[in-house]
mmCIF file of C-alpha atoms and ligand atoms in Angstrom:
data_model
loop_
_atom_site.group_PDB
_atom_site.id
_atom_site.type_symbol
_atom_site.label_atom_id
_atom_site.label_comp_id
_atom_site.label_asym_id
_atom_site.label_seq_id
_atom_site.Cartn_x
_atom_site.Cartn_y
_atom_site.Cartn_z
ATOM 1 C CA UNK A 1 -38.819 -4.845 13.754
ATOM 2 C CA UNK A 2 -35.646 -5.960 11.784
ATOM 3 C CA UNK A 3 -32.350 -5.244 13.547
ATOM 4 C CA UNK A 4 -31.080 -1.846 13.377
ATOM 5 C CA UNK A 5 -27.683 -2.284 11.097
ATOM 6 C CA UNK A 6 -26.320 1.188 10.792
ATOM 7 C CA UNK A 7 -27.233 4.114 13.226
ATOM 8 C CA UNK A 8 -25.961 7.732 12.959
ATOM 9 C CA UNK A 9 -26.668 10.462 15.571
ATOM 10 C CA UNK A 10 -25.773 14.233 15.117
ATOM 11 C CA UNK A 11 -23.294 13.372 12.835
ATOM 12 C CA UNK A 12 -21.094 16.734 11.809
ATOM 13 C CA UNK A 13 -18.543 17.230 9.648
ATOM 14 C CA UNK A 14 -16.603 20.796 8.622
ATOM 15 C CA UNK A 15 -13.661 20.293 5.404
ATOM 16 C CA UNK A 16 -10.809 23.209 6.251
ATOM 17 C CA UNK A 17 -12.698 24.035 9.531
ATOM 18 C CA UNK A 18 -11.535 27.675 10.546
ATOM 19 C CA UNK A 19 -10.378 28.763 7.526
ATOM 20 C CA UNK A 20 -12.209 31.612 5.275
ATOM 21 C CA UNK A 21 -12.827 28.572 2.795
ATOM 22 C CA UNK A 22 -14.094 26.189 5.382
ATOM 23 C CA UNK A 23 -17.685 24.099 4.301
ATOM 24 C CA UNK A 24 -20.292 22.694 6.492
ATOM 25 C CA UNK A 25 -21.141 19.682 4.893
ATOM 26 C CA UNK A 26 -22.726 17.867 7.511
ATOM 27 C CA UNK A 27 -24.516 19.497 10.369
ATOM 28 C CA UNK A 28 -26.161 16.943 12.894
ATOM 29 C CA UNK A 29 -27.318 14.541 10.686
ATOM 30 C CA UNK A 30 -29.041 11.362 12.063
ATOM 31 C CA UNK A 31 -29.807 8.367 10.119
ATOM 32 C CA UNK A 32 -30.953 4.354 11.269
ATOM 33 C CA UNK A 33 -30.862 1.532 9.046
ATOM 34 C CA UNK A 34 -32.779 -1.572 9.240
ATOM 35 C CA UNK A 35 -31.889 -5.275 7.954
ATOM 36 C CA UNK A 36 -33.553 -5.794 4.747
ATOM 37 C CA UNK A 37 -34.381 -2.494 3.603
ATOM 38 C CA UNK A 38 -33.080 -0.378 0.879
ATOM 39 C CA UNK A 39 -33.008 3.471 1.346
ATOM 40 C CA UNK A 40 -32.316 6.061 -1.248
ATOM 41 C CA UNK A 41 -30.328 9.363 -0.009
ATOM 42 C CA UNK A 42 -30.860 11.853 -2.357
ATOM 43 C CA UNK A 43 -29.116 15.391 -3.033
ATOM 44 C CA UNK A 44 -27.881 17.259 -5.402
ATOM 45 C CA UNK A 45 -24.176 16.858 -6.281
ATOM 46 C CA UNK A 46 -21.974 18.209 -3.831
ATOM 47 C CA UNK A 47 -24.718 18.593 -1.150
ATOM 48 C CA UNK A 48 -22.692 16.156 0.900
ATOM 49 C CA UNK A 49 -23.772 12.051 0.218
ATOM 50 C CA UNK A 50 -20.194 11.490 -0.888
ATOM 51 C CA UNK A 51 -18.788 12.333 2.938
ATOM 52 C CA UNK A 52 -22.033 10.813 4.892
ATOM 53 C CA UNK A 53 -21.536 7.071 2.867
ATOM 54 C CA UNK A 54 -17.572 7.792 3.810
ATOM 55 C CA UNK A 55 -18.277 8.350 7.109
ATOM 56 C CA UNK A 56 -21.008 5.937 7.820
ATOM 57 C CA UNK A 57 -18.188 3.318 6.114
ATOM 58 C CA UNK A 58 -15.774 4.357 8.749
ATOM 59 C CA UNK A 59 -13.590 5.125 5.862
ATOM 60 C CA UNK A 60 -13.840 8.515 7.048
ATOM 61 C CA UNK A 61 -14.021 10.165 10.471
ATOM 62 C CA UNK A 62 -16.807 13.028 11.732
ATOM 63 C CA UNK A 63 -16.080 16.314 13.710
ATOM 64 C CA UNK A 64 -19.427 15.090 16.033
ATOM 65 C CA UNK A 65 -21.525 12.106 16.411
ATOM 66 C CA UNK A 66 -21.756 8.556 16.332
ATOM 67 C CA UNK A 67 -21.645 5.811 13.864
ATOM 68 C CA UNK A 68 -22.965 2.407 15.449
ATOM 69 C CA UNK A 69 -22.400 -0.741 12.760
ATOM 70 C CA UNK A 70 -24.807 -3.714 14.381
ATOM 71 C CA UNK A 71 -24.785 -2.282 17.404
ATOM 72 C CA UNK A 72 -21.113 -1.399 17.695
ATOM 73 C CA UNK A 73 -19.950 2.121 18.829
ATOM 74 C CA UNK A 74 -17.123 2.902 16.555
ATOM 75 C CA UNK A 75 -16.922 6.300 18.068
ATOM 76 C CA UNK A 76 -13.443 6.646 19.152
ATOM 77 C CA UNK A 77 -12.324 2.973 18.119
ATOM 78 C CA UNK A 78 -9.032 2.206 16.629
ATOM 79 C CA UNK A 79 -7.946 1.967 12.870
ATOM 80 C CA UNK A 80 -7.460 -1.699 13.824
ATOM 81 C CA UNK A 81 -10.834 -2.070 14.771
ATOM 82 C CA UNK A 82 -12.171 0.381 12.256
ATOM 83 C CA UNK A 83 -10.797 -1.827 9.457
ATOM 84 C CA UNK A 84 -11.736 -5.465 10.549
ATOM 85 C CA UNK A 85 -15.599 -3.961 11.307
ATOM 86 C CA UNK A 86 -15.460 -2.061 7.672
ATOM 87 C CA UNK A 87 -14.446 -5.562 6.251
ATOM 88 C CA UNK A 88 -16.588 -7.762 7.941
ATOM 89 C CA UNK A 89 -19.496 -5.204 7.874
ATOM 90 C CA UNK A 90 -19.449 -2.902 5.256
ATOM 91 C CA UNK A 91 -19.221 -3.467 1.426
ATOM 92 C CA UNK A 92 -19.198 -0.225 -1.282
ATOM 93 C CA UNK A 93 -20.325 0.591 -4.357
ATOM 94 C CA UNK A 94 -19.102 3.350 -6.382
ATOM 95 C CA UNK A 95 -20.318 5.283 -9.931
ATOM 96 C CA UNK A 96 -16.994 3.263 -11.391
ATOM 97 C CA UNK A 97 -16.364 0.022 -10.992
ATOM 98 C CA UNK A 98 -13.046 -0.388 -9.557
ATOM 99 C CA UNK A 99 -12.499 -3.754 -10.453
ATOM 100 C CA UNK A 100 -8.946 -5.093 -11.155
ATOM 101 C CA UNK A 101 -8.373 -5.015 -14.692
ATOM 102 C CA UNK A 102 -5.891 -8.225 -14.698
ATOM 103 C CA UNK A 103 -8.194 -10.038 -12.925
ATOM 104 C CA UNK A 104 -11.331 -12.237 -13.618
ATOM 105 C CA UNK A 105 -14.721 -11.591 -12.496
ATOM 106 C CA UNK A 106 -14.180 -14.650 -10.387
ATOM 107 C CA UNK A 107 -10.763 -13.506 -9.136
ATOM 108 C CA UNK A 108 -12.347 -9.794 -8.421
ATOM 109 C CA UNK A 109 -14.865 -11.375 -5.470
ATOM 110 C CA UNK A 110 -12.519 -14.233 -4.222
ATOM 111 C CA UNK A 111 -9.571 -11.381 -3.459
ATOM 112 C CA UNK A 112 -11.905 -9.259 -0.793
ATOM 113 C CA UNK A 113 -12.389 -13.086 1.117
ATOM 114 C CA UNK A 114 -9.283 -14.162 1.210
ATOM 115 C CA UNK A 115 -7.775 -10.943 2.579
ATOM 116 C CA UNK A 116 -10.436 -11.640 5.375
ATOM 117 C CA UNK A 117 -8.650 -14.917 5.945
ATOM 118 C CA UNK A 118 -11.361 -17.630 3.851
ATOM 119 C CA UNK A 119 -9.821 -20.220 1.930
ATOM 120 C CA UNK A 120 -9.206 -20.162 -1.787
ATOM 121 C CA UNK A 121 -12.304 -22.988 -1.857
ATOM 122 C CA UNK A 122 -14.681 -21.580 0.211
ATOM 123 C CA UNK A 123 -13.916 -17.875 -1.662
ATOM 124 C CA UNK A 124 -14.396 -19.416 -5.028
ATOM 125 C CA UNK A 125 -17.701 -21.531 -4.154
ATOM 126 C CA UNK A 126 -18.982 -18.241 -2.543
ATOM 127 C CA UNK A 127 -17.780 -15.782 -5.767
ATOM 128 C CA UNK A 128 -19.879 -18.432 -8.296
ATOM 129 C CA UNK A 129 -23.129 -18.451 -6.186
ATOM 130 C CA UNK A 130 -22.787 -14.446 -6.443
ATOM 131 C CA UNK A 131 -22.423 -14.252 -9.815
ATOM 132 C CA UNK A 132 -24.977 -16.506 -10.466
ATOM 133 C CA UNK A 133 -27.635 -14.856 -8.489
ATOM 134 C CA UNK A 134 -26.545 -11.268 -10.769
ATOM 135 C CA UNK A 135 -27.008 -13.692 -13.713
ATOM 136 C CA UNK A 136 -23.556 -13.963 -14.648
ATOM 137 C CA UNK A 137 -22.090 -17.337 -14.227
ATOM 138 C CA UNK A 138 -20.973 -17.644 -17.687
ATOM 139 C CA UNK A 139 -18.705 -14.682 -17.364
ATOM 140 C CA UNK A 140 -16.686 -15.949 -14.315
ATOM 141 C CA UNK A 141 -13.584 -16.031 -16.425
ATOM 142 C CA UNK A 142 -14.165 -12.878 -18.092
ATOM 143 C CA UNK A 143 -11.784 -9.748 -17.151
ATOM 144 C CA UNK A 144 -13.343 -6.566 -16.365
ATOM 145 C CA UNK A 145 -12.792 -4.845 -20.348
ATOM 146 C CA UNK A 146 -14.293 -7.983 -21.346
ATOM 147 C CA UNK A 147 -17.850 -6.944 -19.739
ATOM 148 C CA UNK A 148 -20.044 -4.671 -20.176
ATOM 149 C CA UNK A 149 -20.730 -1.493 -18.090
ATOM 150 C CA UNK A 150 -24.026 -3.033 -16.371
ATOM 151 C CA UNK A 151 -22.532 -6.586 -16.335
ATOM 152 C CA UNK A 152 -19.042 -4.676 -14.826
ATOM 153 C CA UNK A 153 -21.538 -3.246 -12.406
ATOM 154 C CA UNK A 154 -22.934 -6.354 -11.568
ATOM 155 C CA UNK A 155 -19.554 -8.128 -10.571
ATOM 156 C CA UNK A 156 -18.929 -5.047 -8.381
ATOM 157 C CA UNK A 157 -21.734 -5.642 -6.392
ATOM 158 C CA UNK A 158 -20.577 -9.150 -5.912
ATOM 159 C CA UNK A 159 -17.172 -7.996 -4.905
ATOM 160 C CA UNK A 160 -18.943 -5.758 -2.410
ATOM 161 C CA UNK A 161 -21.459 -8.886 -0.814
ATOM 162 C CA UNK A 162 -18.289 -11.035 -0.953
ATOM 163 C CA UNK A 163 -17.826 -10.991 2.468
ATOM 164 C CA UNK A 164 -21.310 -11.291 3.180
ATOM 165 C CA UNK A 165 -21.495 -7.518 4.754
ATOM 166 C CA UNK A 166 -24.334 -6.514 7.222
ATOM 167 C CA UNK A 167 -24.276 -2.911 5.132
ATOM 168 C CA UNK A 168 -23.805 -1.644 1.322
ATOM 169 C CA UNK A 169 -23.339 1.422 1.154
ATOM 170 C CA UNK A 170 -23.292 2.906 -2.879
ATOM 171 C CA UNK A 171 -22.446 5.547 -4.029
ATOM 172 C CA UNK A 172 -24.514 6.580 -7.710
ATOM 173 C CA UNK A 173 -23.805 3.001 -8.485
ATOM 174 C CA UNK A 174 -26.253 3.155 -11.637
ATOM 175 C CA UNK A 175 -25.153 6.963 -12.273
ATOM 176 C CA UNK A 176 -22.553 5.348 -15.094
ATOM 177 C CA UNK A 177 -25.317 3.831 -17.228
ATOM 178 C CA UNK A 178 -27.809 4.275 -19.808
ATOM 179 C CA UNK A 179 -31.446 4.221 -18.452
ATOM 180 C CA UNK A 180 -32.230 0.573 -19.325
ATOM 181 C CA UNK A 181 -29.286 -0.584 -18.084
ATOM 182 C CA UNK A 182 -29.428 0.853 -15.048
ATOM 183 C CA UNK A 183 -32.914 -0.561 -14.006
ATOM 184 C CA UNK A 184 -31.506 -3.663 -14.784
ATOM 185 C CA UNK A 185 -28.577 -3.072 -12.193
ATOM 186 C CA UNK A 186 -31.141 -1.562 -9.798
ATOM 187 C CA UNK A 187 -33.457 -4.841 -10.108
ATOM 188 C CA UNK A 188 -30.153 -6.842 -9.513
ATOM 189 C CA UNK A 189 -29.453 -4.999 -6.627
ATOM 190 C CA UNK A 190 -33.068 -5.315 -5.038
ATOM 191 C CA UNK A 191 -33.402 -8.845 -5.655
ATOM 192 C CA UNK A 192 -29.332 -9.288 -3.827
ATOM 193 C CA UNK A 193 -31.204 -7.352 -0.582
ATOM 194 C CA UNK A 194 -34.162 -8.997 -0.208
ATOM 195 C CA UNK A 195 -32.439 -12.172 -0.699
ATOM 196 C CA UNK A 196 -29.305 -11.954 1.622
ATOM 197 C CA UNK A 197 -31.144 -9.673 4.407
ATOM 198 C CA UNK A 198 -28.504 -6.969 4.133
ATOM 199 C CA UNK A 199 -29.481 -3.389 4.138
ATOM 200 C CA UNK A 200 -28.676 -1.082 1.907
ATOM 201 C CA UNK A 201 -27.885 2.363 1.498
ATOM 202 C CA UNK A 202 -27.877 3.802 -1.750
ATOM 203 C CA UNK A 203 -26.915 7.626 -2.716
ATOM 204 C CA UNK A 204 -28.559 8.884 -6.286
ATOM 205 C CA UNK A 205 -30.172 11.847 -8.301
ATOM 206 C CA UNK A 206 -31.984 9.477 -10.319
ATOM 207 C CA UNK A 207 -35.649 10.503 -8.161
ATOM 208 C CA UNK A 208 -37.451 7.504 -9.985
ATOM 209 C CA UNK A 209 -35.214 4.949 -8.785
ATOM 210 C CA UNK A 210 -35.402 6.209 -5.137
ATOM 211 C CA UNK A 211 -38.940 6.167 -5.143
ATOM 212 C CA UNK A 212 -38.407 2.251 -5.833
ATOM 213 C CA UNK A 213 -36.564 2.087 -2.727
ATOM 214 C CA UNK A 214 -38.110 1.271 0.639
ATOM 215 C CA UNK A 215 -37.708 5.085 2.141
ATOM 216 C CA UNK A 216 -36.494 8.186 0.506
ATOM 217 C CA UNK A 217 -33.836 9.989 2.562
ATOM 218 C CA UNK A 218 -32.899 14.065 1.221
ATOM 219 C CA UNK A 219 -29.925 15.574 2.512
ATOM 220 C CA UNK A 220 -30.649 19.304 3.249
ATOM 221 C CA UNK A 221 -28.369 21.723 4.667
ATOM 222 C CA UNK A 222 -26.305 18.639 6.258
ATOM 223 C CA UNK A 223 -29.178 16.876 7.700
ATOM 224 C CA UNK A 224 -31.377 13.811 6.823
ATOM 225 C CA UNK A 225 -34.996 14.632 6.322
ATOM 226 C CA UNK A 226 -37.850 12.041 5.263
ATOM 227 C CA UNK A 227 -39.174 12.319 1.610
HETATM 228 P P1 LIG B 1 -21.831 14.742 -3.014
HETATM 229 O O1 LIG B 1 -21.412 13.315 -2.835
HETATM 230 O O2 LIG B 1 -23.256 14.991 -2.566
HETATM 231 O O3 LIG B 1 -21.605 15.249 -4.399
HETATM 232 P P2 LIG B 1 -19.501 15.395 -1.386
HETATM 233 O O4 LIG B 1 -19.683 14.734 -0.066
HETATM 234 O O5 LIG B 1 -18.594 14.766 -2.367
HETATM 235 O O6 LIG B 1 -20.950 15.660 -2.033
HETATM 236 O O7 LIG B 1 -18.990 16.893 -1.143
HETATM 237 C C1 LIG B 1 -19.687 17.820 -0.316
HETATM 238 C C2 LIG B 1 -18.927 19.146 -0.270
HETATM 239 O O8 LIG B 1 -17.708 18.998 0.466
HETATM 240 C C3 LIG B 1 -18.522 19.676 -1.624
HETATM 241 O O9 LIG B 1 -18.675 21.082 -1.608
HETATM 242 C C4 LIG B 1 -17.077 19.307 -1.760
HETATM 243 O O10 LIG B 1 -16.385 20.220 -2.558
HETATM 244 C C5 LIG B 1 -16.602 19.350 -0.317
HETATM 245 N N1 LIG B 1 -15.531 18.369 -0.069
HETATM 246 C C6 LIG B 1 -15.640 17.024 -0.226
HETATM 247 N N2 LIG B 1 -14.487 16.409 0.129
HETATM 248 C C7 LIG B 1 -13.632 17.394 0.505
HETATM 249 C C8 LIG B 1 -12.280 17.414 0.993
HETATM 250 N N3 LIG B 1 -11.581 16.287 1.157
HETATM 251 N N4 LIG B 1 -11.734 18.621 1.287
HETATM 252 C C9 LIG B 1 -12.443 19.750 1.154
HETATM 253 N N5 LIG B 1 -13.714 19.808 0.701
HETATM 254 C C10 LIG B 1 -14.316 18.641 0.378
#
């Protein structure tokens, strides 16, 4: 079996606990990724995917339970440690882009490296083999308003592999775009897993792309259950 990537045990997590308005969004929810696989969690909105990608991203912290990233217990670690594993380890897509509008496509991916201390050389040869396995080589020197929405899509899942992550965690990353579009973007995205061995984890409604993925994951009443 593939190395476990990502592993969550009894994860919890209360918004305004103790107050009359508190919510129980998470309640002991338990998750394991693999390398190389691609797994949908599905819910309706505001069942909870939001905080569990946060979490598992360690750009949020739980109430209970662990988050392990390749094997590393980040229970209790440090914000200093917390941020160098969430750069090395963990890249994000969300339902917008977030790409810097003054920059190029080119410029968006190099930026992520060389706050991670690569070289303007390296960052640049490592941005153009991105976008040309998304099919978008041309558009290097494109800026984000000149793209569009799949192809902005596209770069920001380059931005996110920059640093060649072990995760990717998304967050409705197709949820933006017409239905064509987005299979495109979802093809793009399966072909970027199987080819760099990451592992992906990739919240959506859309129930005919996560029956594309490799496993279905529903979150019910703040836990993970098999579809
Ligand atoms: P989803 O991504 O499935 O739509 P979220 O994780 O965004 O769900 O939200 C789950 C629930 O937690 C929602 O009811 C939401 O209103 C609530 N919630 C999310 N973030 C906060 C917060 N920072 N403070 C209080 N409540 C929050």
């Amino acid at each position: 079996m593939s190395e476990i990537t990502l592993q969550i045990e009894g994860l919890s997590k209360t918004y305004l606990a103790g107050t009359p308005g508190e919510v129980s969004v998470l309640r002991g929810a338990d998750l394991t990724l693999r390398a190389g696989e691609v797994v949908a969690l599905v819910a309706p909105s505001g069942a909870g995917k939001s905080t569990l990608l946060q979490i598992a991203g360690l750009l949020d912290v739980a109430d209970a339970g662990t988050v392990q990233i390749g094997g590393q217990d980040m229970t209790g670690a440090g914000e200093r440690k917390r941020t160098r594993v969430r750069r090395q380890d963990v890249g994000f897509v969300y339902q917008f882009h977030h790409l810097l509008p003054e920059f190029t496509a080119l410029e968006n991916i190099v930026l992520p490296q060389l706050a991670n201390g690569v070289s303007q050389r390296a960052a640049e040869a490592r941005g153009v083999e991105l976008l040309a396995l998304v099919g978008l080589k041309d558009r290097a020197a494109h800026r984000p308003a000149a793209l569009s929405g799949g192809e902005q899509q596209r770069v920001a899942f380059c931005r996110a592999l920059a640093n060649s992550p072990r995760i990717l965690l998304a967050d409705e990353p197709t949820g933006n775009l017409d239905p064509a579009t987005s299979d495109q973007v979802f093809e793009v995205l399966m072909r970027l897993v199987s080819e760099t061995g990451l592992s992906a984890l990739i919240a959506t409604h859309n129930l005919e792309l996560a029956s594309r993925m490799d496993r279905v994951l529903h979150l019910e009443d703040g836990v993970l259950r098999a579809g």
